[in-house]
Amino acid sequence: MGALSHLRIVEIGSAAATSYCARLFADFGADVQKIEPPRGDPLRRTAPLTPKGHSAWFAFLNFNKSSVVFDRNDADAAPRLHELIAGCDILLDGRGIDAADCPDIDLDAIKRDNPGLIHLDLSWFGDRGPYADFAATDSTIRALTGLIKLVGPEQGPPMHAPDFQTGILGGLWGFIAASSSVLGRMADGRGRESHLSLFEASIAVTEYIMFEAFQRGDIMRRIGVNRFWPTFPVGIYETKQGWLGVTTVTPAQWRAFCEMLGLPELRDDQTLVMGVDRLRRVADIEAKILPKLKQRTAQQWFAEGLARKIPIVPVPEIADLIADEEKRARGAIVPVTIGDESGFAAGTMQRLTATPPLRGGRVPDLGEQQRREAAPRVPAPEPAATNRLPLEGIRVVDFSMGWAGPICTRTLADLGADVIKIEAIQYPDWWRGVDRRPAYVLEQMYEKSVRYCIMNRNKRGITLDLTRPKGLALAKRLLADADLVVDNYSVEVLPKLGLGYDVLHQINPKLVMMSMSAFGAGSVHRDCRAYGSTLEQGSGLPSVVGDAGGPPVMSHTAFGDAVGGLNGAAAVLTALIHAKLTGQGQFIDLAQIECMMPFAAPWIVAHSIDSKPPVKYGNRHPDFVPHGCFRCAGEDSWIVVAVSDDAMWPKLARLLGREDWATNGTLRMAAGRRAIEPEIEAAITAWTSTRDPDEAMALLQAEGVAAGVARLPIELLKDPQLRARGFIQEVDRAFIGRHPQPSMPFREGAAPFAIRTVPPTLGEHNREILVGLLGLSDAELAELAQEGIIGTEMLMEEQPVKEKKRAAG
C-alpha cells in the first residue's frame, strides 16, 4: 500500500502541471482517473516522440494512471462525469490551460453532493489582471518571470530551454496545495478550493534574484553563456573528456580551486577574493583556467574536487543518466512502458523510506484502466465552520539554512504550520551572511539581509548551540513533541551531533524527518559539496539547452535550490498524511540533484527508447513554428513569440503585413512553416525591432498570439499583473523597515495567503519557546544566555572558541 492509496483523484482538462501533480499522487498509490476526449489528451501528440509515435513528455507525466474517455457529444457524458467527480477526494482541473473537450460539469452541484471535495484549478495568470486573458506557452511565461533574459551570450539573443518547465513547477505547487488540503480536511472535514497561477508558480525560481535586485539595485545583466552574477566562476567548462560544472562561492572554495589547477598567482591575488571581484576580470581568469581544465577529464577533476571540498560535478549527457546504476537503484531512473515500447523515465524524487513511491509503471493507452490494490477511503470529519489554515496544529523544527530548506519550511509556515527555526549565535543561517568580521557583526548586517527575510517569514526563531549538551538536550525536548524536522546540511552533520533519525525515532515514533542533501544519504557522492548551480549542472538539463554543436548551457545561477525546496515540501506533506493516518513517522532521504532531473524527463524517455542523441533546438521549438526570442527597440530589449497552435498563424502573419502568408495553404500547418522558418523569423525581427517590448506584447496578445516580454527579475516588483493580483506583499521588520515579500502562487480566495508574522531576528523567540513552550525558568534562561548556548547577537570570528573556553571554566 502506498502512502496515498486511500485517495481517489480525477484529472480533467489538458495541462502538464495537473498531469504532473496527479502523477505524484499516483506514484504513492492514489487511484488517478485521467479524463480524455476521444482523440486523447492533446499532450499525447507533444514532441519529442518515440519511434512508434508516442509522446515522451506525455509518458513521463502519466504513468500509473487510468484513462477514461468521455465524448462531450454523448448525452450521458456530463452525468457520468458528475458521478465520478462526486465520488472522488481531489479534482485536478486543467481546463484553464486547455479544456480538451471536457464535458460541462456543474461544480456547485458536485460540491453539494461531495462537501469534502478538494478542488485545484489552474490557469496561466489567474482570474484577473491585465494578463488574465493572455495566450501563453511555457517559454512566454518564463520570459515574463525573469527566467530568460539573464541567460545566453552578452549581445543576445537570450537563450532558453524548450517548453518543459512550468509544468514541473506548477505540478509541484499543485501537489503542495492539494496534499496540504488533505491534511486540513483530516482535521476539520472541509473541502478546499485552490486556484493556481502558473505565472506566479514560476516565480519561485527567480524570487531570490528579484529581491537581491531590490536590495542592491538594478545591477544584473546577461554576461555570457554559463556566467551569472554575483560570483565567478559558476559555469560549465570543457575538459580533456567531458564537461565540468564549477561553482566557487566562498573565498576558501576559490583558493582550493586555484590550488587544484596549480594557479598560485590567482589564489594569492587579494583583488580576487570575492566572486563579485572576479566577475570584473573574467577574461583574464578564463585565459588561465581553461587550458588547465583541458589537461584532465571531468571525472578526474570531480574526484580531485571531492577531496578538496570544491563544489564541482561532471555534466552528464542524457545517456549518462540512464546508465547511472546508482540513479536506477535509488529510483531516480525508473522503467516505463508505453504501448509496446519500453524505456526509462525520471522517477518520483520524494524518497520516503518507509512508504516509497512506485518504481516506474505503465502509461495508460487511451481508455485503459489500470487496476491496483487500493486502501479503504478514510472518512473525513463532518465539515466544520472554520477559517483555519490547512496545516494548523502541525509543528516543524527547522534546522535548514539558505534557500532550499527554508523555502520548504516557509511554504509549510504560510499554510499554518508552527515552524520553529533553530540557529546558533556562532553559526546563524548562512543567508544572513557568512561574513563574521567585526564590522559586519557590530553593524548587525546579519539582520539586514532581504533574501533571508523572504525565506523565513511566518516562522518563530530561536538559537541553540547544538554542539553542547544543554543545547542538544533542549533540541531533543522540542523534537519529542514535533511532527516534522527538516535539515539541508551535509548528510553527516545531525547524526554526528546525536540527532540522527535512529535517535529521534526512539524519542518520537510519529516524527517525520527529512534530510535534504545534494546527492542523498546513501550516495557514493554523499560528501560532495553542492549549491543550486551544482544541482542543475549534474541534472542532465544543460546538455539539451542551447544551440546544436554548442556547449551545455545553464539556465540559472541556482536553479536547484528552489526546486529542491518544493520537492521537499511535497515529500513531507506525503509523509505527514501517512503519519496522521497511522501514527508512524519515517525518514525522507531527499537528493536535491535528483529533483532537477524531471526537467530533462522528455529526453530521458525518448533516448532510452530510440538511443538517438537529443536534438538541441536553440530558441526554436520541436512543435511550434515560429518560436523564439526577438529583439525589440531599446537597449537589450527582447520578446518571446510563439505560435503554439495553427489558428494563431494567420493572425501573426497579418500583423506582420503578410496576407500572402496568412492565406497560403502550405503554411497552415507548422510542418509547412518549418521550411521557411528563417524567413519568418526575419520578418518578426523586422516588426519587433521598431517597437517597445511591452507595446509589441500588447499588439500580439490583442490578436491572440502568445508573447511575453523578456523581463529582468527586478522588473517583477512593478509588474502590473502581480500588482493587480496582490502577489507582492509588504511587511515592516526591524533593521530593514518596509520591504516586499512574494506570495504563494495558489490561493483559496481572492487574496493570497497572508504574511502573519515578519521574519524572526536572531533568537527573537528564545523566551517564547524555551520558557513558554518547554517550561524553563527565567533563571535557567539567563544561565543559557550567559554560557552562550542561546543569544540574540551573532558572534565574530574568534568568539566561538573564547565563549566555549569561558563557559568551560
mmCIF file with all atom_site columns, C-alpha atoms in Angstrom, residues 365-506:
data_model
loop_
_atom_site.group_PDB
_atom_site.id
_atom_site.type_symbol
_atom_site.label_atom_id
_atom_site.label_alt_id
_atom_site.label_comp_id
_atom_site.label_asym_id
_atom_site.label_entity_id
_atom_site.label_seq_id
_atom_site.pdbx_PDB_ins_code
_atom_site.Cartn_x
_atom_site.Cartn_y
_atom_site.Cartn_z
_atom_site.occupancy
_atom_site.B_iso_or_equiv
_atom_site.pdbx_formal_charge
_atom_site.auth_seq_id
_atom_site.auth_comp_id
_atom_site.auth_asym_id
_atom_site.auth_atom_id
_atom_site.pdbx_PDB_model_num
ATOM 1   C CA . ASP A 1 365 ? -3.477  3.635  -23.536 1.00 0.00 ? 365 ASP A CA 1
ATOM 2   C CA . LEU A 1 366 ? -6.478  5.766  -24.383 1.00 0.00 ? 366 LEU A CA 1
ATOM 3   C CA . GLY A 1 367 ? -9.367  4.434  -22.291 1.00 0.00 ? 367 GLY A CA 1
ATOM 4   C CA . GLU A 1 368 ? -7.222  1.898  -20.414 1.00 0.00 ? 368 GLU A CA 1
ATOM 5   C CA . GLN A 1 369 ? -7.947  1.187  -16.738 1.00 0.00 ? 369 GLN A CA 1
ATOM 6   C CA . GLN A 1 370 ? -5.040  0.156  -14.520 1.00 0.00 ? 370 GLN A CA 1
ATOM 7   C CA . ARG A 1 371 ? -6.302  -1.726 -11.514 1.00 0.00 ? 371 ARG A CA 1
ATOM 8   C CA . ARG A 1 372 ? -4.303  -1.728 -8.323  1.00 0.00 ? 372 ARG A CA 1
ATOM 9   C CA . GLU A 1 373 ? -4.920  -2.630 -4.732  1.00 0.00 ? 373 GLU A CA 1
ATOM 10  C CA . ALA A 1 374 ? -6.479  0.358  -3.057  1.00 0.00 ? 374 ALA A CA 1
ATOM 11  C CA . ALA A 1 375 ? -6.719  1.167  0.623   1.00 0.00 ? 375 ALA A CA 1
ATOM 12  C CA . PRO A 1 376 ? -10.157 1.915  2.045   1.00 0.00 ? 376 PRO A CA 1
ATOM 13  C CA . ARG A 1 377 ? -11.128 5.547  1.817   1.00 0.00 ? 377 ARG A CA 1
ATOM 14  C CA . VAL A 1 378 ? -10.706 7.443  5.069   1.00 0.00 ? 378 VAL A CA 1
ATOM 15  C CA . PRO A 1 379 ? -13.905 9.088  6.265   1.00 0.00 ? 379 PRO A CA 1
ATOM 16  C CA . ALA A 1 380 ? -13.437 12.786 6.937   1.00 0.00 ? 380 ALA A CA 1
ATOM 17  C CA . PRO A 1 381 ? -14.959 14.528 9.957   1.00 0.00 ? 381 PRO A CA 1
ATOM 18  C CA . GLU A 1 382 ? -18.156 16.479 9.451   1.00 0.00 ? 382 GLU A CA 1
ATOM 19  C CA . PRO A 1 383 ? -17.215 19.805 7.836   1.00 0.00 ? 383 PRO A CA 1
ATOM 20  C CA . ALA A 1 384 ? -16.630 22.453 10.470  1.00 0.00 ? 384 ALA A CA 1
ATOM 21  C CA . ALA A 1 385 ? -17.372 26.143 10.028  1.00 0.00 ? 385 ALA A CA 1
ATOM 22  C CA . THR A 1 386 ? -13.847 27.423 10.499  1.00 0.00 ? 386 THR A CA 1
ATOM 23  C CA . ASN A 1 387 ? -11.288 29.570 8.756   1.00 0.00 ? 387 ASN A CA 1
ATOM 24  C CA . ARG A 1 388 ? -8.324  27.555 9.995   1.00 0.00 ? 388 ARG A CA 1
ATOM 25  C CA . LEU A 1 389 ? -5.340  27.216 7.740   1.00 0.00 ? 389 LEU A CA 1
ATOM 26  C CA . PRO A 1 390 ? -4.787  23.696 6.360   1.00 0.00 ? 390 PRO A CA 1
ATOM 27  C CA . LEU A 1 391 ? -1.619  22.946 8.366   1.00 0.00 ? 391 LEU A CA 1
ATOM 28  C CA . GLU A 1 392 ? -2.613  24.476 11.692  1.00 0.00 ? 392 GLU A CA 1
ATOM 29  C CA . GLY A 1 393 ? -1.646  22.169 14.551  1.00 0.00 ? 393 GLY A CA 1
ATOM 30  C CA . ILE A 1 394 ? 1.460   20.780 12.815  1.00 0.00 ? 394 ILE A CA 1
ATOM 31  C CA . ARG A 1 395 ? 4.782   21.617 14.478  1.00 0.00 ? 395 ARG A CA 1
ATOM 32  C CA . VAL A 1 396 ? 8.017   21.751 12.467  1.00 0.00 ? 396 VAL A CA 1
ATOM 33  C CA . VAL A 1 397 ? 11.543  22.002 13.858  1.00 0.00 ? 397 VAL A CA 1
ATOM 34  C CA . ASP A 1 398 ? 13.590  23.669 11.161  1.00 0.00 ? 398 ASP A CA 1
ATOM 35  C CA . PHE A 1 399 ? 17.377  23.211 11.098  1.00 0.00 ? 399 PHE A CA 1
ATOM 36  C CA . SER A 1 400 ? 17.612  24.339 7.464   1.00 0.00 ? 400 SER A CA 1
ATOM 37  C CA . MET A 1 401 ? 19.522  27.325 6.124   1.00 0.00 ? 401 MET A CA 1
ATOM 38  C CA . GLY A 1 402 ? 19.969  29.205 2.865   1.00 0.00 ? 402 GLY A CA 1
ATOM 39  C CA . TRP A 1 403 ? 17.329  28.662 0.187   1.00 0.00 ? 403 TRP A CA 1
ATOM 40  C CA . ALA A 1 404 ? 16.274  25.044 -0.431  1.00 0.00 ? 404 ALA A CA 1
ATOM 41  C CA . GLY A 1 405 ? 15.347  24.027 3.124   1.00 0.00 ? 405 GLY A CA 1
ATOM 42  C CA . PRO A 1 406 ? 13.884  27.394 4.142   1.00 0.00 ? 406 PRO A CA 1
ATOM 43  C CA . ILE A 1 407 ? 11.570  27.626 1.103   1.00 0.00 ? 407 ILE A CA 1
ATOM 44  C CA . CYS A 1 408 ? 10.238  24.187 2.052   1.00 0.00 ? 408 CYS A CA 1
ATOM 45  C CA . THR A 1 409 ? 9.554   25.192 5.648   1.00 0.00 ? 409 THR A CA 1
ATOM 46  C CA . ARG A 1 410 ? 8.357   28.680 4.629   1.00 0.00 ? 410 ARG A CA 1
ATOM 47  C CA . THR A 1 411 ? 5.695   27.014 2.488   1.00 0.00 ? 411 THR A CA 1
ATOM 48  C CA . LEU A 1 412 ? 4.548   24.944 5.468   1.00 0.00 ? 412 LEU A CA 1
ATOM 49  C CA . ALA A 1 413 ? 4.538   28.059 7.661   1.00 0.00 ? 413 ALA A CA 1
ATOM 50  C CA . ASP A 1 414 ? 2.499   30.018 5.105   1.00 0.00 ? 414 ASP A CA 1
ATOM 51  C CA . LEU A 1 415 ? -0.072  27.208 5.253   1.00 0.00 ? 415 LEU A CA 1
ATOM 52  C CA . GLY A 1 416 ? -0.360  27.455 9.040   1.00 0.00 ? 416 GLY A CA 1
ATOM 53  C CA . ALA A 1 417 ? 2.286   25.104 10.460  1.00 0.00 ? 417 ALA A CA 1
ATOM 54  C CA . ASP A 1 418 ? 4.141   26.239 13.586  1.00 0.00 ? 418 ASP A CA 1
ATOM 55  C CA . VAL A 1 419 ? 7.719   26.356 12.289  1.00 0.00 ? 419 VAL A CA 1
ATOM 56  C CA . ILE A 1 420 ? 10.459  26.802 14.879  1.00 0.00 ? 420 ILE A CA 1
ATOM 57  C CA . LYS A 1 421 ? 13.701  27.786 13.192  1.00 0.00 ? 421 LYS A CA 1
ATOM 58  C CA . ILE A 1 422 ? 16.879  26.850 15.075  1.00 0.00 ? 422 ILE A CA 1
ATOM 59  C CA . GLU A 1 423 ? 20.113  28.772 14.529  1.00 0.00 ? 423 GLU A CA 1
ATOM 60  C CA . ALA A 1 424 ? 23.219  29.312 16.638  1.00 0.00 ? 424 ALA A CA 1
ATOM 61  C CA . ILE A 1 425 ? 24.821  32.616 17.507  1.00 0.00 ? 425 ILE A CA 1
ATOM 62  C CA . GLN A 1 426 ? 28.104  31.004 16.471  1.00 0.00 ? 426 GLN A CA 1
ATOM 63  C CA . TYR A 1 427 ? 26.753  29.917 13.066  1.00 0.00 ? 427 TYR A CA 1
ATOM 64  C CA . PRO A 1 428 ? 23.462  31.552 12.068  1.00 0.00 ? 428 PRO A CA 1
ATOM 65  C CA . ASP A 1 429 ? 21.632  30.916 8.813   1.00 0.00 ? 429 ASP A CA 1
ATOM 66  C CA . TRP A 1 430 ? 24.197  31.478 6.078   1.00 0.00 ? 430 TRP A CA 1
ATOM 67  C CA . TRP A 1 431 ? 21.722  33.623 4.136   1.00 0.00 ? 431 TRP A CA 1
ATOM 68  C CA . ARG A 1 432 ? 22.108  36.187 6.896   1.00 0.00 ? 432 ARG A CA 1
ATOM 69  C CA . GLY A 1 433 ? 25.680  36.359 5.560   1.00 0.00 ? 433 GLY A CA 1
ATOM 70  C CA . VAL A 1 434 ? 28.843  34.325 6.108   1.00 0.00 ? 434 VAL A CA 1
ATOM 71  C CA . ASP A 1 435 ? 30.942  37.390 6.913   1.00 0.00 ? 435 ASP A CA 1
ATOM 72  C CA . ARG A 1 436 ? 31.906  37.214 10.612  1.00 0.00 ? 436 ARG A CA 1
ATOM 73  C CA . ARG A 1 437 ? 34.415  40.051 10.618  1.00 0.00 ? 437 ARG A CA 1
ATOM 74  C CA . PRO A 1 438 ? 33.881  42.699 13.321  1.00 0.00 ? 438 PRO A CA 1
ATOM 75  C CA . ALA A 1 439 ? 32.446  45.438 11.090  1.00 0.00 ? 439 ALA A CA 1
ATOM 76  C CA . TYR A 1 440 ? 29.769  43.150 9.655   1.00 0.00 ? 440 TYR A CA 1
ATOM 77  C CA . VAL A 1 441 ? 28.770  41.790 13.067  1.00 0.00 ? 441 VAL A CA 1
ATOM 78  C CA . LEU A 1 442 ? 28.877  45.044 15.026  1.00 0.00 ? 442 LEU A CA 1
ATOM 79  C CA . GLU A 1 443 ? 26.722  46.807 12.448  1.00 0.00 ? 443 GLU A CA 1
ATOM 80  C CA . GLN A 1 444 ? 24.286  43.846 12.672  1.00 0.00 ? 444 GLN A CA 1
ATOM 81  C CA . MET A 1 445 ? 24.350  43.365 8.925   1.00 0.00 ? 445 MET A CA 1
ATOM 82  C CA . TYR A 1 446 ? 23.172  39.815 9.534   1.00 0.00 ? 446 TYR A CA 1
ATOM 83  C CA . GLU A 1 447 ? 19.761  41.300 10.375  1.00 0.00 ? 447 GLU A CA 1
ATOM 84  C CA . LYS A 1 448 ? 19.577  43.289 7.139   1.00 0.00 ? 448 LYS A CA 1
ATOM 85  C CA . SER A 1 449 ? 19.530  40.529 4.537   1.00 0.00 ? 449 SER A CA 1
ATOM 86  C CA . VAL A 1 450 ? 16.374  40.667 2.417   1.00 0.00 ? 450 VAL A CA 1
ATOM 87  C CA . ARG A 1 451 ? 16.980  37.202 0.966   1.00 0.00 ? 451 ARG A CA 1
ATOM 88  C CA . TYR A 1 452 ? 16.991  35.755 4.494   1.00 0.00 ? 452 TYR A CA 1
ATOM 89  C CA . CYS A 1 453 ? 13.759  37.596 5.216   1.00 0.00 ? 453 CYS A CA 1
ATOM 90  C CA . ILE A 1 454 ? 11.818  36.340 2.195   1.00 0.00 ? 454 ILE A CA 1
ATOM 91  C CA . MET A 1 455 ? 12.628  32.732 3.116   1.00 0.00 ? 455 MET A CA 1
ATOM 92  C CA . ASN A 1 456 ? 11.774  32.905 6.817   1.00 0.00 ? 456 ASN A CA 1
ATOM 93  C CA . ARG A 1 457 ? 8.514   34.754 7.310   1.00 0.00 ? 457 ARG A CA 1
ATOM 94  C CA . ASN A 1 458 ? 5.715   33.210 9.394   1.00 0.00 ? 458 ASN A CA 1
ATOM 95  C CA . LYS A 1 459 ? 8.300   31.318 11.486  1.00 0.00 ? 459 LYS A CA 1
ATOM 96  C CA . ARG A 1 460 ? 9.488   31.573 15.072  1.00 0.00 ? 460 ARG A CA 1
ATOM 97  C CA . GLY A 1 461 ? 13.231  31.695 15.635  1.00 0.00 ? 461 GLY A CA 1
ATOM 98  C CA . ILE A 1 462 ? 15.443  30.519 18.500  1.00 0.00 ? 462 ILE A CA 1
ATOM 99  C CA . THR A 1 463 ? 19.170  29.970 18.986  1.00 0.00 ? 463 THR A CA 1
ATOM 100 C CA . LEU A 1 464 ? 20.762  26.803 20.377  1.00 0.00 ? 464 LEU A CA 1
ATOM 101 C CA . ASP A 1 465 ? 24.370  25.660 20.345  1.00 0.00 ? 465 ASP A CA 1
ATOM 102 C CA . LEU A 1 466 ? 23.827  22.033 19.375  1.00 0.00 ? 466 LEU A CA 1
ATOM 103 C CA . THR A 1 467 ? 27.487  21.147 19.953  1.00 0.00 ? 467 THR A CA 1
ATOM 104 C CA . ARG A 1 468 ? 26.989  21.447 23.726  1.00 0.00 ? 468 ARG A CA 1
ATOM 105 C CA . PRO A 1 469 ? 24.963  19.090 25.934  1.00 0.00 ? 469 PRO A CA 1
ATOM 106 C CA . LYS A 1 470 ? 22.439  21.664 27.174  1.00 0.00 ? 470 LYS A CA 1
ATOM 107 C CA . GLY A 1 471 ? 21.679  22.907 23.673  1.00 0.00 ? 471 GLY A CA 1
ATOM 108 C CA . LEU A 1 472 ? 21.343  19.367 22.364  1.00 0.00 ? 472 LEU A CA 1
ATOM 109 C CA . ALA A 1 473 ? 19.042  18.376 25.222  1.00 0.00 ? 473 ALA A CA 1
ATOM 110 C CA . LEU A 1 474 ? 16.725  21.311 24.547  1.00 0.00 ? 474 LEU A CA 1
ATOM 111 C CA . ALA A 1 475 ? 16.577  20.426 20.841  1.00 0.00 ? 475 ALA A CA 1
ATOM 112 C CA . LYS A 1 476 ? 15.563  16.878 21.759  1.00 0.00 ? 476 LYS A CA 1
ATOM 113 C CA . ARG A 1 477 ? 12.809  18.187 24.024  1.00 0.00 ? 477 ARG A CA 1
ATOM 114 C CA . LEU A 1 478 ? 11.422  20.226 21.144  1.00 0.00 ? 478 LEU A CA 1
ATOM 115 C CA . LEU A 1 479 ? 11.615  17.249 18.812  1.00 0.00 ? 479 LEU A CA 1
ATOM 116 C CA . ALA A 1 480 ? 9.846   14.961 21.274  1.00 0.00 ? 480 ALA A CA 1
ATOM 117 C CA . ASP A 1 481 ? 6.560   16.731 20.541  1.00 0.00 ? 481 ASP A CA 1
ATOM 118 C CA . ALA A 1 482 ? 7.127   17.781 16.920  1.00 0.00 ? 482 ALA A CA 1
ATOM 119 C CA . ASP A 1 483 ? 5.586   16.364 13.764  1.00 0.00 ? 483 ASP A CA 1
ATOM 120 C CA . LEU A 1 484 ? 8.449   17.124 11.414  1.00 0.00 ? 484 LEU A CA 1
ATOM 121 C CA . VAL A 1 485 ? 12.143  18.013 11.399  1.00 0.00 ? 485 VAL A CA 1
ATOM 122 C CA . VAL A 1 486 ? 13.934  19.355 8.301   1.00 0.00 ? 486 VAL A CA 1
ATOM 123 C CA . ASP A 1 487 ? 17.609  19.944 7.593   1.00 0.00 ? 487 ASP A CA 1
ATOM 124 C CA . ASN A 1 488 ? 19.657  20.663 4.481   1.00 0.00 ? 488 ASN A CA 1
ATOM 125 C CA . TYR A 1 489 ? 23.125  20.216 5.967   1.00 0.00 ? 489 TYR A CA 1
ATOM 126 C CA . SER A 1 490 ? 25.604  17.702 4.649   1.00 0.00 ? 490 SER A CA 1
ATOM 127 C CA . VAL A 1 491 ? 24.361  14.214 5.481   1.00 0.00 ? 491 VAL A CA 1
ATOM 128 C CA . GLU A 1 492 ? 26.676  13.613 8.444   1.00 0.00 ? 492 GLU A CA 1
ATOM 129 C CA . VAL A 1 493 ? 26.042  16.817 10.426  1.00 0.00 ? 493 VAL A CA 1
ATOM 130 C CA . LEU A 1 494 ? 22.950  15.955 12.508  1.00 0.00 ? 494 LEU A CA 1
ATOM 131 C CA . PRO A 1 495 ? 23.937  12.308 13.136  1.00 0.00 ? 495 PRO A CA 1
ATOM 132 C CA . LYS A 1 496 ? 27.335  13.460 14.442  1.00 0.00 ? 496 LYS A CA 1
ATOM 133 C CA . LEU A 1 497 ? 25.550  15.830 16.806  1.00 0.00 ? 497 LEU A CA 1
ATOM 134 C CA . GLY A 1 498 ? 23.406  12.993 18.135  1.00 0.00 ? 498 GLY A CA 1
ATOM 135 C CA . LEU A 1 499 ? 20.283  13.976 16.185  1.00 0.00 ? 499 LEU A CA 1
ATOM 136 C CA . GLY A 1 500 ? 20.190  11.196 13.599  1.00 0.00 ? 500 GLY A CA 1
ATOM 137 C CA . TYR A 1 501 ? 16.875  9.563  12.716  1.00 0.00 ? 501 TYR A CA 1
ATOM 138 C CA . ASP A 1 502 ? 17.759  6.425  14.701  1.00 0.00 ? 502 ASP A CA 1
ATOM 139 C CA . VAL A 1 503 ? 17.927  8.574  17.853  1.00 0.00 ? 503 VAL A CA 1
ATOM 140 C CA . LEU A 1 504 ? 14.929  10.780 17.096  1.00 0.00 ? 504 LEU A CA 1
ATOM 141 C CA . HIS A 1 505 ? 12.673  7.860  16.184  1.00 0.00 ? 505 HIS A CA 1
ATOM 142 C CA . GLN A 1 506 ? 13.195  6.451  19.689  1.00 0.00 ? 506 GLN A CA 1
#
